PDB file of N, CA, C and O in Angstrom:
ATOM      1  N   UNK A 318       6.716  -9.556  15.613  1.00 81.00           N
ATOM      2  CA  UNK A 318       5.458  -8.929  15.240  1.00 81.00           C
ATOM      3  C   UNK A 318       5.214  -9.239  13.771  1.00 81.00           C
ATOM      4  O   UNK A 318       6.083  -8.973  12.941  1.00 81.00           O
ATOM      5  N   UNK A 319       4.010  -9.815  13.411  1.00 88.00           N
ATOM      6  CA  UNK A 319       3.486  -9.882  12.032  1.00 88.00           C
ATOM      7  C   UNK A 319       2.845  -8.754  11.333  1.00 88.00           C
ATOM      8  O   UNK A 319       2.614  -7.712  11.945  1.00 88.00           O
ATOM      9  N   UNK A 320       2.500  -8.921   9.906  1.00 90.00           N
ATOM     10  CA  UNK A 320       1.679  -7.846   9.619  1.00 90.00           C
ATOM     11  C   UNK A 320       0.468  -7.581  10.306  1.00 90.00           C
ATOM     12  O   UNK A 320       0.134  -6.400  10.398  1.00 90.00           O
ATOM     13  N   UNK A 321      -0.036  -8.193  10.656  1.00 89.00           N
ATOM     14  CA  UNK A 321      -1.775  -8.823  11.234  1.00 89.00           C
ATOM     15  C   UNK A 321      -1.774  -7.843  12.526  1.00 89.00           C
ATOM     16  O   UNK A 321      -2.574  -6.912  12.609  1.00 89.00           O
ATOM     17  N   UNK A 322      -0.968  -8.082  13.363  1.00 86.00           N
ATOM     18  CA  UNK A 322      -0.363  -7.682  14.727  1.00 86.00           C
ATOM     19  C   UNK A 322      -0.127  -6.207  14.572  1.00 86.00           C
ATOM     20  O   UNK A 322      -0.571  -5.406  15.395  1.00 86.00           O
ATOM     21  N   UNK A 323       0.734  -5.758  13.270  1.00 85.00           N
ATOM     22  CA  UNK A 323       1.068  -4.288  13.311  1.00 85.00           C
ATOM     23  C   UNK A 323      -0.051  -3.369  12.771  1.00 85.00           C
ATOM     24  O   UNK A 323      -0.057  -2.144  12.888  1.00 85.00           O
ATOM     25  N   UNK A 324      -0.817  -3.974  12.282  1.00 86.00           N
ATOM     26  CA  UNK A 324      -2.183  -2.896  12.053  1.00 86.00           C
ATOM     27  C   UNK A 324      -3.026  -2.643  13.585  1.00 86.00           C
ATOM     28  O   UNK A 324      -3.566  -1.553  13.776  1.00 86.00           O
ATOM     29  N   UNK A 325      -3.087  -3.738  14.641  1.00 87.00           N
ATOM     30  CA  UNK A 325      -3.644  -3.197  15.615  1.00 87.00           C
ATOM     31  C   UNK A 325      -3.054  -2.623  16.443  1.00 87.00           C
ATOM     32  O   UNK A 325      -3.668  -2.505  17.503  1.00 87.00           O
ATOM     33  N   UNK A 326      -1.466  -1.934  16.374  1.00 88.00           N
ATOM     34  CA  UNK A 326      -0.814  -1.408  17.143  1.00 88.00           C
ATOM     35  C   UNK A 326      -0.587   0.017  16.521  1.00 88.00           C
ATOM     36  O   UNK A 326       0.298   0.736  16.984  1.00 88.00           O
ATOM     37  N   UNK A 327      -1.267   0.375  15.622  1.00 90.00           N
ATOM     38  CA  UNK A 327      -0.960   1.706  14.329  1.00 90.00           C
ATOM     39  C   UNK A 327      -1.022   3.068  15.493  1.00 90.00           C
ATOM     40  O   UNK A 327      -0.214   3.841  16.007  1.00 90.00           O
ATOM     41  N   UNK A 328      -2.935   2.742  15.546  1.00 88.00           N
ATOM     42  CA  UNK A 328      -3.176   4.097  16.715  1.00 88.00           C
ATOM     43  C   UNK A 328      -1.848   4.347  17.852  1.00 88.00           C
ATOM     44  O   UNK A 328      -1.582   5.522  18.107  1.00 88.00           O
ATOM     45  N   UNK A 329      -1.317   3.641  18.289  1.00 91.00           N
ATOM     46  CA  UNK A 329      -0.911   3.715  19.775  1.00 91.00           C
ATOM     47  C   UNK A 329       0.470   3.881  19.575  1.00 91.00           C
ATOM     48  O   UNK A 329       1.341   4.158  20.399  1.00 91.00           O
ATOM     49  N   UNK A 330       0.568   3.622  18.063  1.00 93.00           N
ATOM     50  CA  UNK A 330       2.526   3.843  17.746  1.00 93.00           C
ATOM     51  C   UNK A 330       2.625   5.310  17.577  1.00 93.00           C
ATOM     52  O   UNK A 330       3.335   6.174  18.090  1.00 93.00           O
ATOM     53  N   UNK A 331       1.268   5.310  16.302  1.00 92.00           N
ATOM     54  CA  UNK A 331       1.851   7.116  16.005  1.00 92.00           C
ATOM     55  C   UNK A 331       0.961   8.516  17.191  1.00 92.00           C
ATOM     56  O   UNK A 331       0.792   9.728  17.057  1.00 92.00           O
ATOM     57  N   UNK A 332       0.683   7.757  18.014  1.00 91.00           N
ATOM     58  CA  UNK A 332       0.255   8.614  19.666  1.00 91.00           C
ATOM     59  C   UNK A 332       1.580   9.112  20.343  1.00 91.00           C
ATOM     60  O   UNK A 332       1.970  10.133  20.910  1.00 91.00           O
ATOM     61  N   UNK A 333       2.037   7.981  20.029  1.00 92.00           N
ATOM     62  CA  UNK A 333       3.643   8.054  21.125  1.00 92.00           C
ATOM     63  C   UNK A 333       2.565   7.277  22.481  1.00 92.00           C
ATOM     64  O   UNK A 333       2.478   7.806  23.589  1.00 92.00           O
ATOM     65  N   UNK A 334       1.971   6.234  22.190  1.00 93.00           N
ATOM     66  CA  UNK A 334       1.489   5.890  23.819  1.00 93.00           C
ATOM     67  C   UNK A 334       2.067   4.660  23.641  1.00 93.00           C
ATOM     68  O   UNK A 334       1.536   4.088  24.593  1.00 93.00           O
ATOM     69  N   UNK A 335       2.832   3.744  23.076  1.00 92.00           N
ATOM     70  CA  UNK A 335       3.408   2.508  22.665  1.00 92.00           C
ATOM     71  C   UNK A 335       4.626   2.185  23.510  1.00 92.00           C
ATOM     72  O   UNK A 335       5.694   2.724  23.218  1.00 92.00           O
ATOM     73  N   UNK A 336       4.533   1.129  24.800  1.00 94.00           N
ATOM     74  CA  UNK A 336       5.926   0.987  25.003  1.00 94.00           C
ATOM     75  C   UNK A 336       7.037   0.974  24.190  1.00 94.00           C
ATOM     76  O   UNK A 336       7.116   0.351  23.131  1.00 94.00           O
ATOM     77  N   UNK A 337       8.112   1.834  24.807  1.00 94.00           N
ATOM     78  CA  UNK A 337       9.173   1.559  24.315  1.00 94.00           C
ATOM     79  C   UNK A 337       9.791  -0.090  23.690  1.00 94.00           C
ATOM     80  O   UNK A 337      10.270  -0.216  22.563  1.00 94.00           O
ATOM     81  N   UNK A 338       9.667  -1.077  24.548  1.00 94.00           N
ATOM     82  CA  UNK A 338       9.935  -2.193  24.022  1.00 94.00           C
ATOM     83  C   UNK A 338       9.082  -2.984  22.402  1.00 94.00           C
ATOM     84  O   UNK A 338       9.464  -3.570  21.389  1.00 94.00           O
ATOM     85  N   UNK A 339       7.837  -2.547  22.978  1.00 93.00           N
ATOM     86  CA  UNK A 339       6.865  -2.668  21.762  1.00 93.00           C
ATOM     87  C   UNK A 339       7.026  -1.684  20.631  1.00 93.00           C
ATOM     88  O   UNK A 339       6.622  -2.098  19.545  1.00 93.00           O
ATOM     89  N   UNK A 340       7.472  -0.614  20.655  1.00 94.00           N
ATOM     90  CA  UNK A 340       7.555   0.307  19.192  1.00 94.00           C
ATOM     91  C   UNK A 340       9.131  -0.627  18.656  1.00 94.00           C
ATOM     92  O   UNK A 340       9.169  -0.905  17.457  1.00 94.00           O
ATOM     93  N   UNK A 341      10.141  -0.995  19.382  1.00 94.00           N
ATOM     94  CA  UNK A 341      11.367  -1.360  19.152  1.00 94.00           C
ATOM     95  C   UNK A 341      10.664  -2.330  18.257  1.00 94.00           C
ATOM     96  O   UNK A 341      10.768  -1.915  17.103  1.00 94.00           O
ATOM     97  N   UNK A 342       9.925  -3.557  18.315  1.00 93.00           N
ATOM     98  CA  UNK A 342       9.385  -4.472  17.432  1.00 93.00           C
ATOM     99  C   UNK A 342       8.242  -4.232  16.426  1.00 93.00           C
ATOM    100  O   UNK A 342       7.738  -4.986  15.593  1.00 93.00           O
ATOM    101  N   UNK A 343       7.970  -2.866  16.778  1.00 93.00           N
ATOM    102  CA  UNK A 343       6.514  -2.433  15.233  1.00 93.00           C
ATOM    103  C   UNK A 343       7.818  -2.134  14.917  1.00 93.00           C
ATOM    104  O   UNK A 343       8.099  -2.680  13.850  1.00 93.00           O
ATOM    105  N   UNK A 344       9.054  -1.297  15.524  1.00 94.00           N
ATOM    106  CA  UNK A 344       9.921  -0.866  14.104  1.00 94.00           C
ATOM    107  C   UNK A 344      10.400  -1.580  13.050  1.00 94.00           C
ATOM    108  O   UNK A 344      10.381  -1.526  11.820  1.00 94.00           O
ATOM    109  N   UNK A 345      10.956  -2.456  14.158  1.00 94.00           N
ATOM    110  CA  UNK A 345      11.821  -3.912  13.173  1.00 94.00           C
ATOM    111  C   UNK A 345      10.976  -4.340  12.231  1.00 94.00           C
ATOM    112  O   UNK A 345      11.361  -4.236  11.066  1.00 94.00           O
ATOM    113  N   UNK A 346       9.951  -4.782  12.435  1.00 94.00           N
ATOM    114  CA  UNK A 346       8.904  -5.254  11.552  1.00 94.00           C
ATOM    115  C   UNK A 346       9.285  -4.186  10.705  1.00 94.00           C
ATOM    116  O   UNK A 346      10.436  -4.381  10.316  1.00 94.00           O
ATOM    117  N   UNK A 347       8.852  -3.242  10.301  1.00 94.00           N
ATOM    118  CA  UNK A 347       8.595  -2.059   9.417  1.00 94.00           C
ATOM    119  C   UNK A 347       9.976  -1.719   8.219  1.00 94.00           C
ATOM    120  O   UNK A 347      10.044  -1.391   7.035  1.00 94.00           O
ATOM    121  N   UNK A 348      11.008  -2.037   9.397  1.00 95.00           N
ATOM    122  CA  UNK A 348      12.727  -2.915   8.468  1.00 95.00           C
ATOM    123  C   UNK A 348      12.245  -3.495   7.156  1.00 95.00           C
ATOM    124  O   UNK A 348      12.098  -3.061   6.013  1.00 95.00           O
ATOM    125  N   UNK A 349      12.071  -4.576   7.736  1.00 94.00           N
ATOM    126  CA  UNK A 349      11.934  -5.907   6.839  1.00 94.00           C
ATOM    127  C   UNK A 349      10.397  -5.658   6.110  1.00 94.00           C
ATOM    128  O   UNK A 349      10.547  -6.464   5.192  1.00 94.00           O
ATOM    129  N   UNK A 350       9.404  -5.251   5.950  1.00 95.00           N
ATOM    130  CA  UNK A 350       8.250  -4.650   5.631  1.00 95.00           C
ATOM    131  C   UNK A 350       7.973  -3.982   4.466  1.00 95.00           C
ATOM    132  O   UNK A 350       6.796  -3.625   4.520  1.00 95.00           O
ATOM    133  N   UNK A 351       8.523  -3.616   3.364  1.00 96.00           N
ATOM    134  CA  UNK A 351       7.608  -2.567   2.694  1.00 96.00           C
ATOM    135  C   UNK A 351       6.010  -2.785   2.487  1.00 96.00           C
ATOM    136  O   UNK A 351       5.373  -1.740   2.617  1.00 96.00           O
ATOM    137  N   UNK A 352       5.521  -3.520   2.300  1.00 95.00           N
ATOM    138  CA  UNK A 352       3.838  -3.677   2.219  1.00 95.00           C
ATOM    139  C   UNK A 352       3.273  -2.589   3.727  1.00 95.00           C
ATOM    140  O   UNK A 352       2.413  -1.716   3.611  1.00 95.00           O
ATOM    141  N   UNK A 353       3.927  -2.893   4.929  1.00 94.00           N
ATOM    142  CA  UNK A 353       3.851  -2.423   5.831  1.00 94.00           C
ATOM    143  C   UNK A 353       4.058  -1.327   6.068  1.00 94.00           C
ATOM    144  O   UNK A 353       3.169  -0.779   6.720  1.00 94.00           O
ATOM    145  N   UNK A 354       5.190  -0.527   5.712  1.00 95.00           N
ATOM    146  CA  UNK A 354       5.387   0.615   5.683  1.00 95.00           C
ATOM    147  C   UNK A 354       4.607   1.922   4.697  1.00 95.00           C
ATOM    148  O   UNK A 354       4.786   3.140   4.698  1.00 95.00           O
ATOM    149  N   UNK A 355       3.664   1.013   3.875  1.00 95.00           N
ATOM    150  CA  UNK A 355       3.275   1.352   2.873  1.00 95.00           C
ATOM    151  C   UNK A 355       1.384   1.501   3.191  1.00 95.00           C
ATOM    152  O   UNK A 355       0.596   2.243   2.604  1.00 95.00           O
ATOM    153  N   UNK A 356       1.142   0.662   4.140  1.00 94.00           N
ATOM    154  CA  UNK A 356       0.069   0.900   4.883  1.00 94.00           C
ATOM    155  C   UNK A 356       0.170   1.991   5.723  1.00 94.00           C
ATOM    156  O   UNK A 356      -0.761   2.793   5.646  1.00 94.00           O
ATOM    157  N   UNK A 357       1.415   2.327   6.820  1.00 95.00           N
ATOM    158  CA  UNK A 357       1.275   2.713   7.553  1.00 95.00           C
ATOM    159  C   UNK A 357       1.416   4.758   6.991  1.00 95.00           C
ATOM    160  O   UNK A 357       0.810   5.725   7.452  1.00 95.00           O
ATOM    161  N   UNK A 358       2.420   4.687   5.918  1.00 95.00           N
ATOM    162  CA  UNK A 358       1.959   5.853   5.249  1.00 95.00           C
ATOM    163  C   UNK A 358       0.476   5.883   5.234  1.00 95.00           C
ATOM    164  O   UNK A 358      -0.117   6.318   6.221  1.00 95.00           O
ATOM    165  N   UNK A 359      -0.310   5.364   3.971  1.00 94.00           N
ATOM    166  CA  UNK A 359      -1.433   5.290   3.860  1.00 94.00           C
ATOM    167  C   UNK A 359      -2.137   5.876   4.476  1.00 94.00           C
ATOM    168  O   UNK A 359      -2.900   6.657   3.908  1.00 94.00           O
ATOM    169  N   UNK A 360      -2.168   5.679   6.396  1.00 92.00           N
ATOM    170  CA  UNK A 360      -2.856   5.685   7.293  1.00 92.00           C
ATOM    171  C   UNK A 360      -2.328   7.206   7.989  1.00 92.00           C
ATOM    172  O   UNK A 360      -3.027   7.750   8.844  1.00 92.00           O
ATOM    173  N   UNK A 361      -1.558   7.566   7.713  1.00 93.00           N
ATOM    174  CA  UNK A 361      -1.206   8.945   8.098  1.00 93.00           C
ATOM    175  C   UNK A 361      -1.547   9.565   7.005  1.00 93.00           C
ATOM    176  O   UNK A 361      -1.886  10.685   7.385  1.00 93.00           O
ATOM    177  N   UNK A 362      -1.652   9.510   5.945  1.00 92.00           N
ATOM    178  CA  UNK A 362      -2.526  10.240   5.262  1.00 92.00           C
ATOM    179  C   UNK A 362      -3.935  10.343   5.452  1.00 92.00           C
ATOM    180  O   UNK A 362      -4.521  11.419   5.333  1.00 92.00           O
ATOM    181  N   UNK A 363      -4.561   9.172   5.769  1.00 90.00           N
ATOM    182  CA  UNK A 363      -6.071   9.347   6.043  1.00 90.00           C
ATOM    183  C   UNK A 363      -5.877  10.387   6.842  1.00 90.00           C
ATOM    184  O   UNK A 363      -6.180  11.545   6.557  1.00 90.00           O
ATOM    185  N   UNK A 364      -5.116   9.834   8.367  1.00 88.00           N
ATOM    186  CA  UNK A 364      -5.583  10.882   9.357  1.00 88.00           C
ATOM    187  C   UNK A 364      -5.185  12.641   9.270  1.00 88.00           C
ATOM    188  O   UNK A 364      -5.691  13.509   9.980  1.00 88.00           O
ATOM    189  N   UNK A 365      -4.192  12.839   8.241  1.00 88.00           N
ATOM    190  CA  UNK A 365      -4.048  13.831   8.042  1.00 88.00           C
ATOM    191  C   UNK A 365      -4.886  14.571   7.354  1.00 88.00           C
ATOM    192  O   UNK A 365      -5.147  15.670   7.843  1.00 88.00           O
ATOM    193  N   UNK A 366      -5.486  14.224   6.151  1.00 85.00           N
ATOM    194  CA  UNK A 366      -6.527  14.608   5.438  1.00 85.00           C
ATOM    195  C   UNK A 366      -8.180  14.770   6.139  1.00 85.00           C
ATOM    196  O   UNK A 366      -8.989  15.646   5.833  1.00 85.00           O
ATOM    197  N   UNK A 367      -8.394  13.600   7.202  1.00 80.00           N
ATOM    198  CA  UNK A 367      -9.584  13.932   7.721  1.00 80.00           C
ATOM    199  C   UNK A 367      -9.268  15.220   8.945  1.00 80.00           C
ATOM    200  O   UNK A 367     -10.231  15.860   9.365  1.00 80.00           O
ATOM    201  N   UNK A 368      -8.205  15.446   9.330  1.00 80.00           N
ATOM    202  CA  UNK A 368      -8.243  16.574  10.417  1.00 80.00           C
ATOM    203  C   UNK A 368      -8.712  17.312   9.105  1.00 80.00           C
ATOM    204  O   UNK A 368      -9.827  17.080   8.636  1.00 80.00           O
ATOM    205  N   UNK A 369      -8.296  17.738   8.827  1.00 77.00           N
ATOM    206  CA  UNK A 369      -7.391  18.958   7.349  1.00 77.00           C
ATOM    207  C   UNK A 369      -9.856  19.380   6.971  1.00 77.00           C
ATOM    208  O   UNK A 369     -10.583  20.331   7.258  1.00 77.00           O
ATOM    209  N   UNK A 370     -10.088  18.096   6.298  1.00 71.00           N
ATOM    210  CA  UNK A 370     -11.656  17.853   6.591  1.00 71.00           C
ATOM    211  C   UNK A 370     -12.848  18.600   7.545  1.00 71.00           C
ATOM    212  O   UNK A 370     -14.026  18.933   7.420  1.00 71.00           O
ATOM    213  N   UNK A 371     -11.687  18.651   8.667  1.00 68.00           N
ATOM    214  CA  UNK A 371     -12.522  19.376   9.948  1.00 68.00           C
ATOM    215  C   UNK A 371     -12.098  20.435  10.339  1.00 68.00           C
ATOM    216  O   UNK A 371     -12.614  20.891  11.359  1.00 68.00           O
ATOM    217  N   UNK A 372     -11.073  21.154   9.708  1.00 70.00           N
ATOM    218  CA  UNK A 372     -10.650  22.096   9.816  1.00 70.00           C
ATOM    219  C   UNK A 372     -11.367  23.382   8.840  1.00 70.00           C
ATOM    220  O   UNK A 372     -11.376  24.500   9.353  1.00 70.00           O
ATOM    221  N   UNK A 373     -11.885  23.236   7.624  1.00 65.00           N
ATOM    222  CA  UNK A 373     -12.757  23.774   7.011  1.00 65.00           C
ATOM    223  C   UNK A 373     -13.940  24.573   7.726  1.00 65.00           C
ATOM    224  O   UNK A 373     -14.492  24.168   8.749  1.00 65.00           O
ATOM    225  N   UNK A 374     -14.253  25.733   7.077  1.00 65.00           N
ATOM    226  CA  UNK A 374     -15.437  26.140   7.703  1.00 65.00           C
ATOM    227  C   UNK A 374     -16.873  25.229   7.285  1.00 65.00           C
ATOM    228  O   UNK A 374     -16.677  24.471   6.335  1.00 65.00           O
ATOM    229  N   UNK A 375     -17.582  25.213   7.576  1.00 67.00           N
ATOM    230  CA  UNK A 375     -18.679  24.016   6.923  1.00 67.00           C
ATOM    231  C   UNK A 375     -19.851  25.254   6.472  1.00 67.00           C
ATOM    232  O   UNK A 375     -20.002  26.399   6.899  1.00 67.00           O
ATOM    233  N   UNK A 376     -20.536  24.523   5.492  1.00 65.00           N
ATOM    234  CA  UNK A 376     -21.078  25.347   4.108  1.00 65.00           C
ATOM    235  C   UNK A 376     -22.639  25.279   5.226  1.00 65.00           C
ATOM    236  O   UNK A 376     -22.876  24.456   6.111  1.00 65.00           O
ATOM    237  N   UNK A 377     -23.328  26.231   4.857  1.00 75.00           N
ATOM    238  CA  UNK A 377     -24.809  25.916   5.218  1.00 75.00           C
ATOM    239  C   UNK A 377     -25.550  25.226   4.208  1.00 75.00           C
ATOM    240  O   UNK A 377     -25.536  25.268   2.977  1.00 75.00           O
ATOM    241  N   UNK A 378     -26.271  24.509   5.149  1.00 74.00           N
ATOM    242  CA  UNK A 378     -27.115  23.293   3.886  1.00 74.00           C
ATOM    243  C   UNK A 378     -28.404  24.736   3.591  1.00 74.00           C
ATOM    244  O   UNK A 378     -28.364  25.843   4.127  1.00 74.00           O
ATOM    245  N   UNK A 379     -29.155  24.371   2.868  1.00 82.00           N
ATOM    246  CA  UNK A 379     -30.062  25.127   1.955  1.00 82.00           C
ATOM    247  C   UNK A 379     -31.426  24.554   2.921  1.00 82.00           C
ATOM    248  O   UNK A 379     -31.568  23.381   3.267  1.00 82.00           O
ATOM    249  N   UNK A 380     -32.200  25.485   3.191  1.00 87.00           N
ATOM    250  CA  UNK A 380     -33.392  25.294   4.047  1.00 87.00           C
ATOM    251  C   UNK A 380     -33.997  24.255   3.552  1.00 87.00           C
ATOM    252  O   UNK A 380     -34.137  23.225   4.212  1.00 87.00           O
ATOM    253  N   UNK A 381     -34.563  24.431   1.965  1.00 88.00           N
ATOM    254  CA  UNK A 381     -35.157  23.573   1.183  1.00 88.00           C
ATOM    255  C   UNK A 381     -34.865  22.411   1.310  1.00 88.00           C
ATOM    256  O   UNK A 381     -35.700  21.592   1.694  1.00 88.00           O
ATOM    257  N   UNK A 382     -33.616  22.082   1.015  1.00 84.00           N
ATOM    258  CA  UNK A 382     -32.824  20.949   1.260  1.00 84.00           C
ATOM    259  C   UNK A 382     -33.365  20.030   2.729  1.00 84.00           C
ATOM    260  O   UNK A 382     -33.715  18.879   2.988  1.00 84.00           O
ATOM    261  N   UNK A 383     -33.214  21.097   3.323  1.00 83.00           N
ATOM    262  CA  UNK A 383     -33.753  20.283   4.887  1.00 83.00           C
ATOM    263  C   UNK A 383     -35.224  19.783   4.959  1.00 83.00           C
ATOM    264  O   UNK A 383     -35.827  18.781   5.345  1.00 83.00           O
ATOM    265  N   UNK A 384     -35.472  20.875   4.446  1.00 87.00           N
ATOM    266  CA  UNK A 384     -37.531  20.344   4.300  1.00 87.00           C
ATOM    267  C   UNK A 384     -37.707  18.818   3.829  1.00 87.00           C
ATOM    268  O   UNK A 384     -38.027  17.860   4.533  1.00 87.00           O
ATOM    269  N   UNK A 385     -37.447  18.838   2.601  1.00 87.00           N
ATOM    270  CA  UNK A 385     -37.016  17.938   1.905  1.00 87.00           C
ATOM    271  C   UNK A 385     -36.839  16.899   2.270  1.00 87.00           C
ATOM    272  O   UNK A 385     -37.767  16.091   2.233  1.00 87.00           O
ATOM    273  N   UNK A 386     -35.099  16.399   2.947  1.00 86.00           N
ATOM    274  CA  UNK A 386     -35.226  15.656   3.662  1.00 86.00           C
ATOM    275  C   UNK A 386     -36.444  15.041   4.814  1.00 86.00           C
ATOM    276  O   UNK A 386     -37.005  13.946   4.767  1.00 86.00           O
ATOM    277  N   UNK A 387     -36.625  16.146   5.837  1.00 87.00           N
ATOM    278  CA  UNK A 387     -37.263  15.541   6.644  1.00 87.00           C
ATOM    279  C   UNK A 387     -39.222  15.542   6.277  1.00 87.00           C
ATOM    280  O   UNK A 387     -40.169  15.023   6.868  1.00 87.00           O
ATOM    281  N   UNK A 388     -39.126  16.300   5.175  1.00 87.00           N
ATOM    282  CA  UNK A 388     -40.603  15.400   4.361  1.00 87.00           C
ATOM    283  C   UNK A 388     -40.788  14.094   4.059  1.00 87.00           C
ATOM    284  O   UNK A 388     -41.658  13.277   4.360  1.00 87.00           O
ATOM    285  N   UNK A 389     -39.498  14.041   3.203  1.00 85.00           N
ATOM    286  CA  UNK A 389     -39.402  12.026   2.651  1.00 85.00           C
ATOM    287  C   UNK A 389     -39.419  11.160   4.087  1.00 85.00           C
ATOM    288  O   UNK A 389     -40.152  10.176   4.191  1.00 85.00           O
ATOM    289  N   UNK A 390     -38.636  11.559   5.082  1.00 79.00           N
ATOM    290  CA  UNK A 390     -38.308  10.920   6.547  1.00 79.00           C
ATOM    291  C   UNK A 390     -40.233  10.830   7.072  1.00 79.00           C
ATOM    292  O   UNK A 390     -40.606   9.868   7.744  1.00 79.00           O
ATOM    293  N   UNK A 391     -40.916  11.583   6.784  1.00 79.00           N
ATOM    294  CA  UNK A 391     -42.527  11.571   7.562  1.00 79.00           C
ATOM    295  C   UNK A 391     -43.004  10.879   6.494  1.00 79.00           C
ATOM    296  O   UNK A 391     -44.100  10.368   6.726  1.00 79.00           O
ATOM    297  N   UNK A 392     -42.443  10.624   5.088  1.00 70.00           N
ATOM    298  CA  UNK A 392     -43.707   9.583   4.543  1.00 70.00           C
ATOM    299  C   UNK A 392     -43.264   8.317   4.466  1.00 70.00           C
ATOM    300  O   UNK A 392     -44.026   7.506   3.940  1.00 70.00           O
ATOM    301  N   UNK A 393     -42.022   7.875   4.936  1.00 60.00           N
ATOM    302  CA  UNK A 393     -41.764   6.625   5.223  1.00 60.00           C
ATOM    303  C   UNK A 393     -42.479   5.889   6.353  1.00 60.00           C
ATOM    304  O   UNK A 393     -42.208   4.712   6.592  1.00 60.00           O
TER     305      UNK A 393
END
């Protein structure tokens, strides 16, 4: 497995949906890898931070605000 190869196998490794034979070779790769291992942190941080994102209560936008918007949207 190359680097190229282990970015499109990311989703399906850290799912646990990855054959066994196939995680055995994202691992190895990941051995010999730091650039790689260093993405693949990376990428568990995104996804940790965007749950974390949606987990928040969400703010109410300001009525005005909305007018607004969809005023500029009718004079285009």
């Amino acid at each position: 497995m190359n680097c190229r190869e282990m970015t499109d196998f990311l989703a399906s490794y850290l799912s646990g949906e990855m054959p066994p034979d196939e995680r055995a070779r994202f691992e190895e790769h990941l051995r010999f890898c730091p650039p790689c291992v260093q993405y693949l942190d990376g990428y568990k941080k995104t996804i940790e931070l965007g749950k974390k994102c949606c987990q928040h209560e969400r703010a109410a936008v300001p009525e005005g605000l909305i007018q607004a918007i969809l005023n500029s949207r009718r004079r285009e």
